[in-house]
Coordinates of C-alpha atoms in Angstrom, one line a residue:
Chain A
M1 CA 116.2 142.3 79.6
P2 CA 118.8 143.1 82.8
A3 CA 116.7 145.2 84.5
K4 CA 114.2 142.7 85.4
E5 CA 117.3 140.7 85.9
K6 CA 117.4 142.4 89.2
E7 CA 114.0 141.2 89.8
M8 CA 113.3 138.9 92.8
M9 CA 114.1 135.0 92.3
T10 CA 111.6 132.8 94.4
I11 CA 113.2 129.6 95.1
A12 CA 111.2 126.6 97.3
L13 CA 113.0 124.3 99.5
A14 CA 111.4 121.4 101.0
T15 CA 110.6 120.2 104.2
G16 CA 112.0 117.3 106.1
R17 CA 115.2 115.5 105.8
S18 CA 116.0 117.1 102.9
L19 CA 116.3 119.9 103.7
S20 CA 119.2 120.2 105.5
S21 CA 121.5 119.1 102.5
S22 CA 119.7 121.3 99.7
I23 CA 120.6 124.4 102.6
D24 CA 124.4 122.8 102.4
L25 CA 124.8 122.3 98.7
L26 CA 123.6 126.4 98.8
K27 CA 126.5 127.5 100.6
E28 CA 128.3 125.3 98.7
A29 CA 127.5 126.6 95.8
G30 CA 128.2 130.5 97.3
Y31 CA 124.6 131.4 98.2
G32 CA 124.9 130.5 101.5
F33 CA 123.2 133.3 104.2
S34 CA 122.2 133.5 107.6
G35 CA 118.1 133.4 106.8
L36 CA 118.8 129.5 105.1
H37 CA 119.4 128.8 108.2
K38 CA 116.1 129.5 110.4
M39 CA 114.4 127.4 107.4
G40 CA 112.7 125.0 109.0
R41 CA 111.2 127.5 111.4
S42 CA 110.1 130.0 109.5
L43 CA 108.5 129.6 105.9
I44 CA 109.7 132.8 103.8
S45 CA 113.5 134.5 104.3
E46 CA 114.7 136.7 101.8
D47 CA 118.2 136.6 100.8
N48 CA 118.2 140.7 100.0
A49 CA 121.8 141.3 99.4
R50 CA 121.1 138.5 96.2
K51 CA 117.5 139.3 95.8
I52 CA 116.5 135.9 96.6
R53 CA 113.5 134.9 98.5
Y54 CA 114.0 131.1 99.9
I55 CA 109.9 129.7 101.0
L56 CA 109.5 126.1 102.4
T57 CA 106.8 124.1 100.9
K58 CA 106.0 120.2 102.0
P59 CA 107.6 117.8 98.8
I60 CA 104.7 116.7 97.7
D61 CA 103.6 120.2 97.3
L62 CA 106.3 121.2 96.2
P63 CA 106.3 121.1 92.1
T64 CA 103.2 122.9 92.8
Y65 CA 104.0 126.0 93.6
V66 CA 106.9 125.9 90.7
E67 CA 104.7 125.0 88.2
Y68 CA 102.5 127.9 88.9
G69 CA 105.2 129.9 89.1
A70 CA 104.2 131.1 93.0
A71 CA 107.9 130.0 92.9
D72 CA 111.2 130.2 90.1
V73 CA 112.7 128.0 90.8
G74 CA 113.0 124.8 93.2
I75 CA 115.0 121.7 95.2
V76 CA 112.8 118.0 95.4
G77 CA 112.8 114.5 94.8
K78 CA 112.6 112.9 91.8
D79 CA 110.1 110.4 93.2
V80 CA 107.5 113.0 93.6
L81 CA 108.4 114.4 90.6
M82 CA 107.9 111.0 88.3
E83 CA 104.6 110.4 90.4
Q84 CA 103.3 114.1 89.7
G85 CA 104.1 114.3 86.0
R86 CA 103.6 118.5 86.4
D87 CA 105.1 121.0 83.3
L88 CA 108.4 121.8 84.9
Y89 CA 112.9 122.0 83.9
E90 CA 114.2 119.8 85.4
L91 CA 117.6 121.0 85.5
L92 CA 119.3 119.7 87.4
D93 CA 120.7 116.1 89.0
L94 CA 122.0 118.0 92.9
K95 CA 122.8 114.3 94.1
I96 CA 122.1 114.7 97.2
N97 CA 118.9 112.7 98.9
F98 CA 120.3 109.8 97.7
C99 CA 117.9 106.4 97.8
R100 CA 116.0 104.2 95.3
L101 CA 112.0 103.4 94.8
V102 CA 111.3 99.5 94.8
V103 CA 109.7 97.4 94.6
A104 CA 109.3 94.4 97.8
K105 CA 107.2 91.4 98.8
K106 CA 106.9 89.5 102.2
E107 CA 108.9 86.9 102.1
G108 CA 107.2 83.8 101.2
L109 CA 104.4 84.8 99.6
K110 CA 103.6 83.2 96.6
K111 CA 102.1 84.1 93.3
R112 CA 98.8 85.2 92.1
T113 CA 97.1 86.8 89.4
H114 CA 95.6 89.6 91.7
I115 CA 97.9 92.1 92.6
L116 CA 97.1 94.0 95.7
V117 CA 100.9 96.6 96.0
A118 CA 100.7 99.7 99.0
T119 CA 102.2 103.0 98.2
K120 CA 102.4 106.5 98.2
Y121 CA 103.1 106.7 94.6
P122 CA 100.0 104.9 92.4
S123 CA 100.9 106.8 89.3
I124 CA 104.4 105.7 89.2
V125 CA 103.3 102.2 90.5
E126 CA 100.5 101.6 88.0
G127 CA 103.2 103.1 85.1
H128 CA 105.8 100.6 86.4
F129 CA 104.1 97.5 86.2
M130 CA 102.3 98.4 82.6
R131 CA 105.3 98.8 80.8
Q132 CA 106.0 95.2 81.8
G133 CA 102.1 93.7 80.7
K134 CA 101.1 93.6 84.5
Q135 CA 98.5 95.0 85.5
V136 CA 98.2 95.9 89.5
E137 CA 95.6 97.1 91.9
T138 CA 97.3 100.1 93.9
I139 CA 96.4 100.4 97.2
K140 CA 96.8 104.9 98.2
L141 CA 99.1 104.8 101.9
H142 CA 100.4 108.2 103.7
G143 CA 103.3 106.4 105.3
A144 CA 104.4 103.4 107.2
I145 CA 103.9 101.4 103.7
E146 CA 105.6 98.3 105.6
L147 CA 102.9 97.9 107.9
A148 CA 100.3 96.8 104.5
P149 CA 101.7 93.6 103.8
L150 CA 102.1 92.4 107.2
L151 CA 98.7 93.5 107.8
D152 CA 97.5 91.0 104.7
M153 CA 96.1 94.5 103.3
A154 CA 98.5 94.4 100.2
D155 CA 100.3 91.9 98.2
L156 CA 103.6 94.3 97.2
I157 CA 104.5 97.7 98.5
V158 CA 106.2 100.3 96.3
D159 CA 108.5 102.5 98.5
L160 CA 111.8 104.9 98.7
V161 CA 115.3 103.6 100.4
S162 CA 117.6 104.2 101.5
T163 CA 119.5 100.9 103.6
G164 CA 116.9 98.7 103.3
R165 CA 116.9 98.2 107.1
T166 CA 113.3 99.4 107.5
L167 CA 112.3 96.8 105.0
K168 CA 114.5 93.7 106.4
E169 CA 113.3 94.8 110.3
N170 CA 109.2 94.3 109.0
N171 CA 110.5 91.1 106.9
L172 CA 110.1 92.1 103.3
V173 CA 112.2 91.6 100.5
E174 CA 113.0 94.0 98.0
I175 CA 112.1 92.1 94.4
E176 CA 113.3 94.8 92.0
E177 CA 114.6 98.7 91.7
I178 CA 111.9 100.6 89.7
M179 CA 114.5 103.8 89.4
P180 CA 117.3 105.5 91.3
V181 CA 116.2 108.6 93.0
S182 CA 118.3 112.3 94.4
S183 CA 116.8 115.9 94.8
R184 CA 117.2 118.0 91.3
L185 CA 116.5 121.5 90.6
V186 CA 112.9 122.2 89.2
A187 CA 112.7 125.5 87.0
N188 CA 109.2 126.9 85.5
R189 CA 108.2 127.6 82.3
G190 CA 107.9 131.4 82.4
S191 CA 111.0 131.6 84.9
Y192 CA 113.0 130.0 82.7
Q193 CA 112.2 132.2 79.8
F194 CA 112.3 135.6 81.6
K195 CA 115.0 135.2 84.5
S196 CA 117.0 132.2 82.5
T197 CA 120.6 134.2 83.6
R198 CA 119.8 134.3 86.8
I199 CA 118.6 130.7 86.7
N200 CA 121.6 129.3 84.9
D201 CA 123.5 131.2 87.0
L202 CA 122.6 129.4 90.4
V203 CA 122.3 125.8 87.5
S204 CA 126.7 126.5 86.8
S205 CA 127.2 127.1 90.8
L206 CA 125.4 124.3 91.7
R207 CA 127.2 122.8 89.1
C208 CA 131.1 123.7 90.5
A209 CA 130.1 122.5 93.3
L210 CA 129.1 119.1 92.5
E211 CA 131.8 119.3 90.5
R212 CA 134.2 120.0 93.7
R213 CA 132.4 117.3 96.5
E214 CA 132.8 114.6 92.9
T215 CA 137.0 116.1 93.4
E216 CA 136.9 115.2 97.0
R217 CA 135.4 111.9 97.0
K218 CA 138.1 110.7 94.9
Chain B
M1 CA 71.4 124.0 104.2
Q2 CA 70.6 120.3 103.4
Y3 CA 73.0 118.6 101.3
D4 CA 71.2 117.6 98.4
K5 CA 70.4 121.8 98.1
A6 CA 74.4 122.1 98.9
K7 CA 75.3 119.3 96.0
L8 CA 73.1 121.4 93.3
L9 CA 75.0 124.1 93.5
M10 CA 78.1 122.5 92.2
K11 CA 79.5 122.2 89.4
P12 CA 82.5 119.7 87.5
E13 CA 86.1 119.9 88.6
G14 CA 87.3 121.9 85.8
V15 CA 84.6 124.1 84.6
R16 CA 84.2 127.6 85.9
D17 CA 81.6 130.2 85.8
L18 CA 82.3 134.1 84.7
L19 CA 80.7 136.8 86.1
P20 CA 79.5 140.0 85.4
E21 CA 83.4 142.1 86.8
L22 CA 85.3 139.5 84.3
A23 CA 82.7 138.3 81.5
E24 CA 82.3 141.0 80.2
P25 CA 86.7 142.2 79.8
Q26 CA 87.0 138.8 78.8
R27 CA 84.0 138.8 75.9
E28 CA 85.7 142.7 75.2
T29 CA 89.4 141.2 74.6
N30 CA 88.3 138.2 72.9
G31 CA 86.3 141.0 70.5
M32 CA 89.9 142.8 70.7
I33 CA 91.2 140.1 69.4
M34 CA 89.3 138.7 66.8
S35 CA 89.3 142.8 65.2
L36 CA 92.4 142.4 65.4
F37 CA 91.8 139.1 63.1
R38 CA 89.6 140.8 60.9
R39 CA 91.8 143.5 60.4
W40 CA 94.2 140.9 59.2
G41 CA 91.9 139.4 57.0
Y42 CA 91.0 136.0 58.7
L43 CA 87.5 135.5 58.6
E44 CA 85.4 133.9 61.7
V45 CA 85.0 130.2 61.5
V46 CA 82.8 128.3 63.6
T47 CA 82.8 124.4 64.0
P48 CA 80.7 122.5 66.8
A49 CA 81.8 121.3 69.4
L50 CA 81.4 118.2 69.2
E51 CA 82.9 115.8 66.6
F52 CA 83.7 112.2 65.5
D53 CA 86.4 110.5 68.1
S54 CA 88.5 109.6 64.8
I55 CA 89.5 112.7 63.1
F56 CA 91.1 113.8 67.0
S57 CA 93.0 110.5 67.8
D58 CA 93.5 109.3 64.2
G59 CA 96.9 110.6 62.4
L60 CA 99.5 112.4 63.9
N61 CA 97.7 114.0 67.4
S62 CA 97.9 110.2 69.5
S63 CA 98.9 113.0 72.7
Y64 CA 95.1 113.9 72.5
D65 CA 94.1 110.4 73.2
D66 CA 94.2 110.2 77.2
R67 CA 92.6 113.4 77.6
M68 CA 89.7 113.6 76.1
Y69 CA 85.4 113.8 76.8
R70 CA 84.5 111.1 75.1
F71 CA 80.5 109.7 74.8
F72 CA 78.5 107.7 72.4
D73 CA 75.6 108.8 70.7
A74 CA 72.2 107.3 69.8
R75 CA 73.7 105.3 67.7
G76 CA 76.7 104.2 69.6
Q77 CA 79.7 106.3 67.5
T78 CA 81.5 108.0 69.6
L79 CA 82.3 111.7 70.2
V80 CA 84.2 113.7 71.7
L81 CA 84.0 117.0 72.8
R82 CA 86.9 119.2 70.5
P83 CA 90.4 119.2 72.4
D84 CA 92.2 121.6 69.9
W85 CA 90.7 124.0 67.5
T86 CA 93.1 123.0 64.5
M87 CA 91.3 119.5 63.4
P88 CA 87.9 121.2 63.2
L89 CA 89.3 123.6 61.1
A90 CA 91.5 121.4 58.9
R91 CA 87.6 119.1 58.8
V92 CA 86.6 122.1 57.4
V93 CA 89.1 123.1 55.4
A94 CA 89.5 120.0 54.1
S95 CA 85.1 119.4 53.2
H96 CA 84.8 122.8 52.0
M97 CA 87.1 125.0 51.1
K98 CA 88.9 122.6 48.9
K99 CA 88.8 124.5 46.2
A100 CA 89.4 128.2 47.7
T101 CA 91.8 129.9 46.0
R102 CA 95.0 129.6 48.6
P103 CA 95.9 131.2 51.0
L104 CA 93.5 131.2 53.4
R105 CA 93.1 132.9 56.0
L106 CA 90.9 131.3 58.9
S107 CA 90.2 132.5 62.6
Y108 CA 88.1 131.2 65.5
S109 CA 87.3 131.7 69.3
G110 CA 85.6 129.4 71.7
S111 CA 86.4 126.7 74.1
I112 CA 88.3 123.5 74.0
F113 CA 87.7 120.8 76.7
R114 CA 90.7 118.3 77.6
F115 CA 90.3 116.4 81.1
T116 CA 92.9 116.3 83.4
L117 CA 94.2 115.0 86.6
P118 CA 92.2 115.4 89.6
Q119 CA 92.9 118.3 92.2
Q120 CA 95.7 120.3 90.2
G121 CA 93.7 123.4 89.4
K122 CA 93.5 122.5 85.7
P123 CA 90.9 124.2 83.9
R124 CA 88.8 121.3 81.5
E125 CA 87.5 123.6 79.6
I126 CA 89.6 126.4 78.4
F127 CA 89.0 129.9 76.1
Q128 CA 90.4 129.5 73.2
V129 CA 91.5 132.3 70.5
G130 CA 93.5 131.9 67.5
A131 CA 93.8 131.8 63.7
E132 CA 95.7 129.5 61.2
L133 CA 96.8 130.3 57.9
L134 CA 96.7 127.4 55.1
G135 CA 98.6 126.7 51.5
S136 CA 101.7 129.0 51.9
A137 CA 104.8 126.9 53.2
S138 CA 107.2 130.1 53.2
P139 CA 108.8 131.9 56.3
A140 CA 106.5 134.5 55.8
A141 CA 103.9 133.0 56.4
D142 CA 105.4 131.5 59.1
S143 CA 106.3 135.4 59.6
E144 CA 102.9 136.6 60.0
I145 CA 101.3 134.3 61.8
I146 CA 104.2 135.2 65.3
A147 CA 103.4 138.9 64.3
L148 CA 99.3 138.4 64.9
A149 CA 100.1 136.0 68.1
A150 CA 102.6 139.5 69.9
E151 CA 100.1 142.1 68.2
S152 CA 97.1 140.0 69.5
L153 CA 98.5 140.3 72.8
L154 CA 100.0 143.9 73.0
V155 CA 96.5 144.9 71.6
A156 CA 94.9 143.2 74.9
G157 CA 97.6 145.5 77.0
L158 CA 100.3 143.9 77.3
K159 CA 104.1 145.5 77.0
E160 CA 106.6 143.2 78.0
I161 CA 105.9 140.1 75.9
K162 CA 108.6 137.3 74.8
I163 CA 108.1 135.3 71.8
C164 CA 110.4 132.4 72.3
L165 CA 111.4 131.0 68.9
G166 CA 112.2 126.9 68.1
H167 CA 112.0 124.6 65.1
G168 CA 109.9 121.3 65.3
K169 CA 112.4 119.3 63.2
L170 CA 115.8 120.9 64.3
L171 CA 116.3 118.2 67.2
T172 CA 114.5 115.4 64.7
E173 CA 117.4 116.2 61.6
L174 CA 120.1 116.1 64.1
L175 CA 119.5 112.5 65.4
N176 CA 119.0 111.8 62.2
V177 CA 122.7 112.5 61.4
L178 CA 123.8 111.4 65.2
L179 CA 121.6 108.0 65.2
P180 CA 121.3 107.1 61.6
E181 CA 119.9 103.5 62.9
D182 CA 118.4 104.0 66.2
A183 CA 115.0 104.8 65.9
D184 CA 114.3 104.0 70.4
S185 CA 116.7 106.4 71.1
S186 CA 115.5 108.9 68.8
S187 CA 112.5 108.8 70.4
A188 CA 113.4 108.7 73.8
I189 CA 115.2 111.6 73.3
K190 CA 112.5 113.1 72.1
E191 CA 110.2 112.5 74.7
Y192 CA 113.3 114.1 77.5
F193 CA 113.1 117.3 75.3
N194 CA 108.7 117.2 74.5
N195 CA 109.1 117.0 79.3
K196 CA 111.7 119.6 79.4
D197 CA 113.4 116.8 81.5
L198 CA 117.1 117.8 81.3
V199 CA 118.7 114.9 84.3
S200 CA 117.4 112.0 82.3
L201 CA 117.8 113.2 79.1
H202 CA 121.9 114.0 80.7
N203 CA 122.1 110.7 81.8
F204 CA 120.5 108.6 78.7
V205 CA 123.1 110.8 76.3
D206 CA 125.9 109.4 78.2
T207 CA 125.2 105.4 77.9
L208 CA 124.7 106.3 74.0
P209 CA 127.4 104.7 71.3
L210 CA 128.7 108.7 70.9
N211 CA 131.9 110.6 71.1
T212 CA 132.1 113.9 73.4
E213 CA 131.6 116.2 70.9
E214 CA 128.9 114.5 69.9
K215 CA 127.2 114.3 73.4
K216 CA 127.9 118.2 73.6
M217 CA 125.8 118.8 70.9
I218 CA 122.6 116.7 72.2
L219 CA 123.0 118.3 75.6
R220 CA 123.6 121.6 75.1
L221 CA 120.4 122.1 72.7
P222 CA 118.6 123.9 75.6
E223 CA 121.1 126.1 76.4
L224 CA 120.6 127.6 73.9
K225 CA 118.7 130.6 74.2
G226 CA 118.5 134.2 73.3
G227 CA 119.3 136.4 70.3
E228 CA 120.2 135.6 66.7
E229 CA 123.9 134.6 67.6
V230 CA 122.0 131.0 68.5
L231 CA 121.4 130.4 65.4
Q232 CA 125.4 130.7 64.3
K233 CA 126.6 128.9 67.7
A234 CA 124.2 125.8 67.0
Q235 CA 125.4 125.5 63.6
A236 CA 129.0 126.0 64.3
L237 CA 128.0 123.3 67.3
F238 CA 126.5 120.7 64.7
P239 CA 128.1 117.9 62.5
A240 CA 128.2 119.7 58.8
D241 CA 126.6 116.6 57.4
C242 CA 123.6 118.4 59.0
N243 CA 120.6 119.1 57.3
F244 CA 120.6 123.4 58.0
F245 CA 117.2 124.3 57.0
P246 CA 115.6 124.3 60.5
L247 CA 118.4 126.6 61.2
E248 CA 118.3 128.3 58.0
Q249 CA 114.4 128.8 58.4
L250 CA 114.3 130.3 61.8
G251 CA 116.8 132.7 60.1
R252 CA 115.2 133.9 57.4
V253 CA 111.6 134.0 59.4
F254 CA 113.6 136.2 62.1
Q255 CA 114.4 138.8 59.1
E256 CA 110.7 138.6 58.3
L257 CA 110.0 139.4 61.8
R258 CA 112.7 142.8 61.6
L259 CA 110.2 144.0 58.8
F260 CA 107.8 143.8 61.4
D261 CA 109.4 145.8 64.3
L262 CA 109.1 142.9 66.6
E263 CA 112.7 141.9 67.0
K264 CA 112.5 142.7 69.8
H265 CA 110.0 140.5 71.4
I266 CA 111.8 137.4 70.2
A267 CA 113.9 135.0 71.4
F268 CA 114.8 132.1 70.6
D269 CA 114.5 128.2 71.8
L270 CA 116.1 126.1 70.0
G271 CA 115.4 123.2 72.9
L272 CA 111.9 124.0 72.8
V273 CA 109.9 121.2 71.9
R274 CA 105.9 121.2 71.3
G275 CA 104.8 117.7 71.5
L276 CA 106.2 115.2 69.4
E277 CA 105.2 114.7 65.7
Y278 CA 102.6 117.0 65.4
Y279 CA 105.0 119.9 64.3
T280 CA 107.0 120.4 61.4
G281 CA 108.2 123.6 61.2
V282 CA 108.8 126.6 63.5
V283 CA 106.6 126.7 66.8
F284 CA 106.5 129.2 69.3
E285 CA 105.3 130.1 72.5
C286 CA 104.2 133.6 74.2
Y287 CA 105.1 134.4 77.4
T288 CA 105.2 137.3 80.2
P289 CA 106.5 137.8 83.1
D290 CA 104.7 136.7 86.9
L291 CA 102.8 134.4 84.8
G292 CA 104.0 130.4 84.9
F293 CA 102.3 128.9 82.1
P294 CA 102.3 131.1 78.3
L295 CA 100.2 132.8 77.2
S296 CA 100.1 131.4 73.4
G297 CA 101.4 129.3 71.6
G298 CA 101.5 126.9 68.2
G299 CA 103.5 126.6 64.7
R300 CA 104.2 125.1 61.6
Y301 CA 102.2 121.9 60.6
D302 CA 102.5 120.5 57.2
H303 CA 101.7 116.9 57.2
L304 CA 98.4 117.8 59.2
L305 CA 95.7 118.4 56.1
E306 CA 96.8 114.8 55.1
H307 CA 94.5 113.3 57.1
F308 CA 92.1 114.3 55.8
G309 CA 93.0 114.4 52.5
L310 CA 94.1 117.8 51.3
P311 CA 97.4 118.2 51.4
L312 CA 98.4 121.9 52.5
P313 CA 101.2 123.1 54.3
A314 CA 99.8 125.8 57.9
V315 CA 101.0 127.7 60.1
G316 CA 98.5 128.8 63.8
F317 CA 98.5 129.7 67.2
A318 CA 95.9 129.8 69.7
I319 CA 95.6 132.3 73.0
N320 CA 94.8 130.9 76.1
L321 CA 92.2 133.9 76.7
D322 CA 91.6 132.3 80.3
N323 CA 95.8 132.6 81.0
L324 CA 95.5 136.3 78.8
M325 CA 92.7 137.5 81.6
T326 CA 94.5 136.1 84.6
V327 CA 97.3 138.1 83.6
L328 CA 94.7 141.8 82.9
T329 CA 93.4 141.3 86.2
R330 CA 96.6 141.0 87.7
R331 CA 97.9 144.0 86.1
N332 CA 95.1 146.2 86.9
L333 CA 94.1 146.0 82.8
V334 CA 90.6 144.9 83.4
K335 CA 87.7 147.0 83.1
T336 CA 84.4 146.5 85.4
P337 CA 82.2 146.9 83.7
D338 CA 80.0 150.0 84.8
L339 CA 76.8 151.5 84.3
E340 CA 76.2 154.8 83.5
I341 CA 72.8 155.7 84.0
L342 CA 69.6 155.3 86.3
V343 CA 66.7 156.5 84.7
A344 CA 64.3 156.5 88.1
Y345 CA 61.2 158.3 87.7
A346 CA 57.7 159.7 90.8
G347 CA 54.3 157.6 90.1
G348 CA 51.8 159.2 87.5
C349 CA 55.6 159.1 84.9
R350 CA 56.3 156.3 83.8
Q351 CA 55.7 157.2 79.9
K352 CA 58.2 160.0 80.0
A353 CA 61.2 157.3 81.9
V354 CA 60.5 155.4 78.9
E355 CA 61.0 158.0 77.2
E356 CA 64.0 159.5 78.8
A357 CA 65.3 155.7 78.5
A358 CA 65.2 155.0 74.7
K359 CA 67.1 158.6 74.0
L360 CA 70.2 157.7 76.1
R361 CA 70.1 154.0 75.2
R362 CA 70.0 155.7 71.4
M363 CA 72.9 157.7 72.5
G364 CA 74.9 154.6 74.2
L365 CA 74.6 155.0 77.2
A366 CA 74.4 152.0 79.7
T367 CA 71.2 152.6 81.2
I368 CA 68.9 150.6 83.6
L369 CA 64.9 152.1 83.3
D370 CA 63.6 151.3 87.0
L371 CA 60.9 149.1 87.1
K372 CA 58.6 151.1 90.0
E373 CA 58.3 154.7 91.7
R374 CA 60.5 155.8 94.0
D375 CA 60.6 159.6 96.0
F376 CA 63.7 161.4 95.3
P377 CA 66.0 160.2 98.0
G378 CA 65.4 156.9 97.5
A379 CA 65.6 156.4 93.9
L380 CA 69.6 158.1 94.7
D381 CA 70.1 155.9 97.4
Y382 CA 69.4 153.0 94.8
T383 CA 71.9 154.6 92.2
S384 CA 74.8 154.4 94.5
K385 CA 74.1 151.1 96.0
K386 CA 73.7 149.8 92.5
K387 CA 76.7 151.7 91.7
I388 CA 75.3 153.2 88.2
K389 CA 77.6 156.0 87.8
S390 CA 74.5 159.0 88.0
L391 CA 70.4 159.3 87.8
H392 CA 67.9 160.7 86.3
Y393 CA 65.2 161.2 88.3
I394 CA 62.1 162.1 85.9
G395 CA 59.6 164.4 87.6
E396 CA 56.6 166.3 87.3
D397 CA 58.4 169.6 87.6
G398 CA 61.2 167.7 85.0
I399 CA 64.4 166.0 85.0
R400 CA 66.8 165.8 87.8
K401 CA 70.0 164.4 87.2
E402 CA 72.6 163.7 90.1
D403 CA 76.2 162.0 89.8
T404 CA 76.9 159.5 92.6
L405 CA 80.4 158.9 91.8

C-alpha cells in the first residue's frame, strides 16, 4: 500500500544517558535533521521532509508507547525490554550504550538460605534465580541500589554496571553476569505489518551505519 | 467522600463497565458478526464461564498455566474462568456432537478471562466473538475461516484490513532438517520467534554449528513478508530435502482465497508464530492501521481434539471485540444509541398517552412514556435535555408533535 507508506512514522527515543548516542547513530544512518538535537528540551519533534515524528519518553515507559502503537518504533535498552516482557518486535541490536546486568554482593558476605536481592529489575531477578533452582526475595528500588547491602537491607544487588567502578567504591564484588545489555530497535506489531517498508528501510540504514562503525573499529 | 464509601465504587483491575454509548454499539456489532456467521451456516454454542482446570492445563495449552483465574468449589475441585473458547468448544463437540455429520460449523460470543501483570493497562476480561470449523483438514476449510474472519471485519465497517498469513509447522519442518538431533536448540529458536525477539534469535543462531547458508534460512524467515512471491522465495531459500507441505498448503489456501476475491487483503508473514505447539497448519492475524494490536487471530489445530478423545482436524478464529470497538470508535463508525420519541401528556391524558406510546413502539420506534404530567414548555425542555429526537405531547385538544434536534 504505497499511499499508506507515506504516512507519518513515529520513532520513540529514551531520555537520559543513551539519548545522544541514539541520535548520533540515527544521524550516521542518514536520519539526521536539525530538530533531533533539540530533543531533550522538547518532547516531540517532526522531520517533515522524511515524514518522521520523534517523541521522547522515559526509558521505562518507552516499551509501553511502542506496544500500544503510540510510537511505531523505538530505541531502548535490553534491560528494560527484558524486565517488562512487552509484546513487540525486537528488530536490531544497535550496539550502543553497552553495559552489563550483574549480581553483586557485599565483600565477605556469608552464605544464607533466605536471600534478599535489591534491584530495579524484580522480574529478571526472579527468572534468573529460578532457572538456577534458587528462590530469592526481591526488594524493588529505583536508584542507588548499591546502598541497600551497605545498610544491610539486602544481601545481593542486581544492577547495570559499565566500568564496575561504582561497585568497587561501595565495597561490592561482582559474583555473576546475568546478561550483556545494549540498546535495541523495537517495533509495534501492527506498524510492522502496515509500515513494513519504512521500518525495513530504517533497519537496513541502521545496519549499514553499524557495519561502517565495525569496519572503522578494525 | 468517605474512604469506605469510595471503595465501594471500585472494581477489580482489568475489567470495565460499558455505558449505553458503547454497550449498544458493541452489542450491535457483535450481532452483525454473529448473523454473518449464521448466514455462513455457523450455529451458536453457549458454554459456561466456569470449567474444570484440567481442560486448559493439560495437553497442548500450557501457555495459559499462569494466566488463569483459578479457585476451588465446595468439593475442593479446581475451577477456572475460561481463558479461551476453543477448549470449551472442543469439549462440547467431544461430549455432545461425536456422531454429528461433519464438518461442524460452530460460533460463539462472550467473555474470556486472562490474568495479566498488574498496571499494564491490559484487560483481564476480553469479549470475543469467533467461529470454528471442525472435521475438515482441507485448504477449503482454512480459506473459509480466513474469508469469514475478513468478512466479519468488513461487515463491522472497516475497509482497510490486512490478514497476515503464516504456518504453524513451517519453522518446525525447517529445523527438523537443519537441527534434527538438537531439540533444545530448536525449541529455543521457536521461543525467540514466538517472542518476536529477532536480536536474540540472531545471536543464538550465530552460535550453532551451521554454515552461513543454513543460518540464513532461519534468519531470513522473519523477512519473508508480502505477496505470493514470498512462497517461491522461501522455497528457493530452504534446503531441498525440507518437507515443503507448509508452503504447499499456504499456496493452496491463497488460491482458494482468490476465489473469495480477498487476495488484496492477504499478506504472507512466514515468521509469524502464534504460540508454540498448538497450531498445526495455517495461522493468521488481522490488523488495521492505527491499532497496535491484532483485531483477530486464529489458525488450524488438528491435534487439539485428541486431548478430548476425539481426533478431529479443526480450524478457527476469534475476534477481540474490545479492540474492534476501539477502532470503530476512533474512526467515528460507532452510532450512539438515540431515543426517538418522548410521549408526554397534560393532566388527565395518561390513558391516551399510553395508547400513543404503544402505537409508536409497535412501529419499532424507541419511545419513552413520561411518568408524570407536564405542561408543554416543560415537556419540550425535558425532551431536549434528554437528547430525545422528538416530542409527542398529548393534551386535551389532541397530539402536538415537535422535533427537538
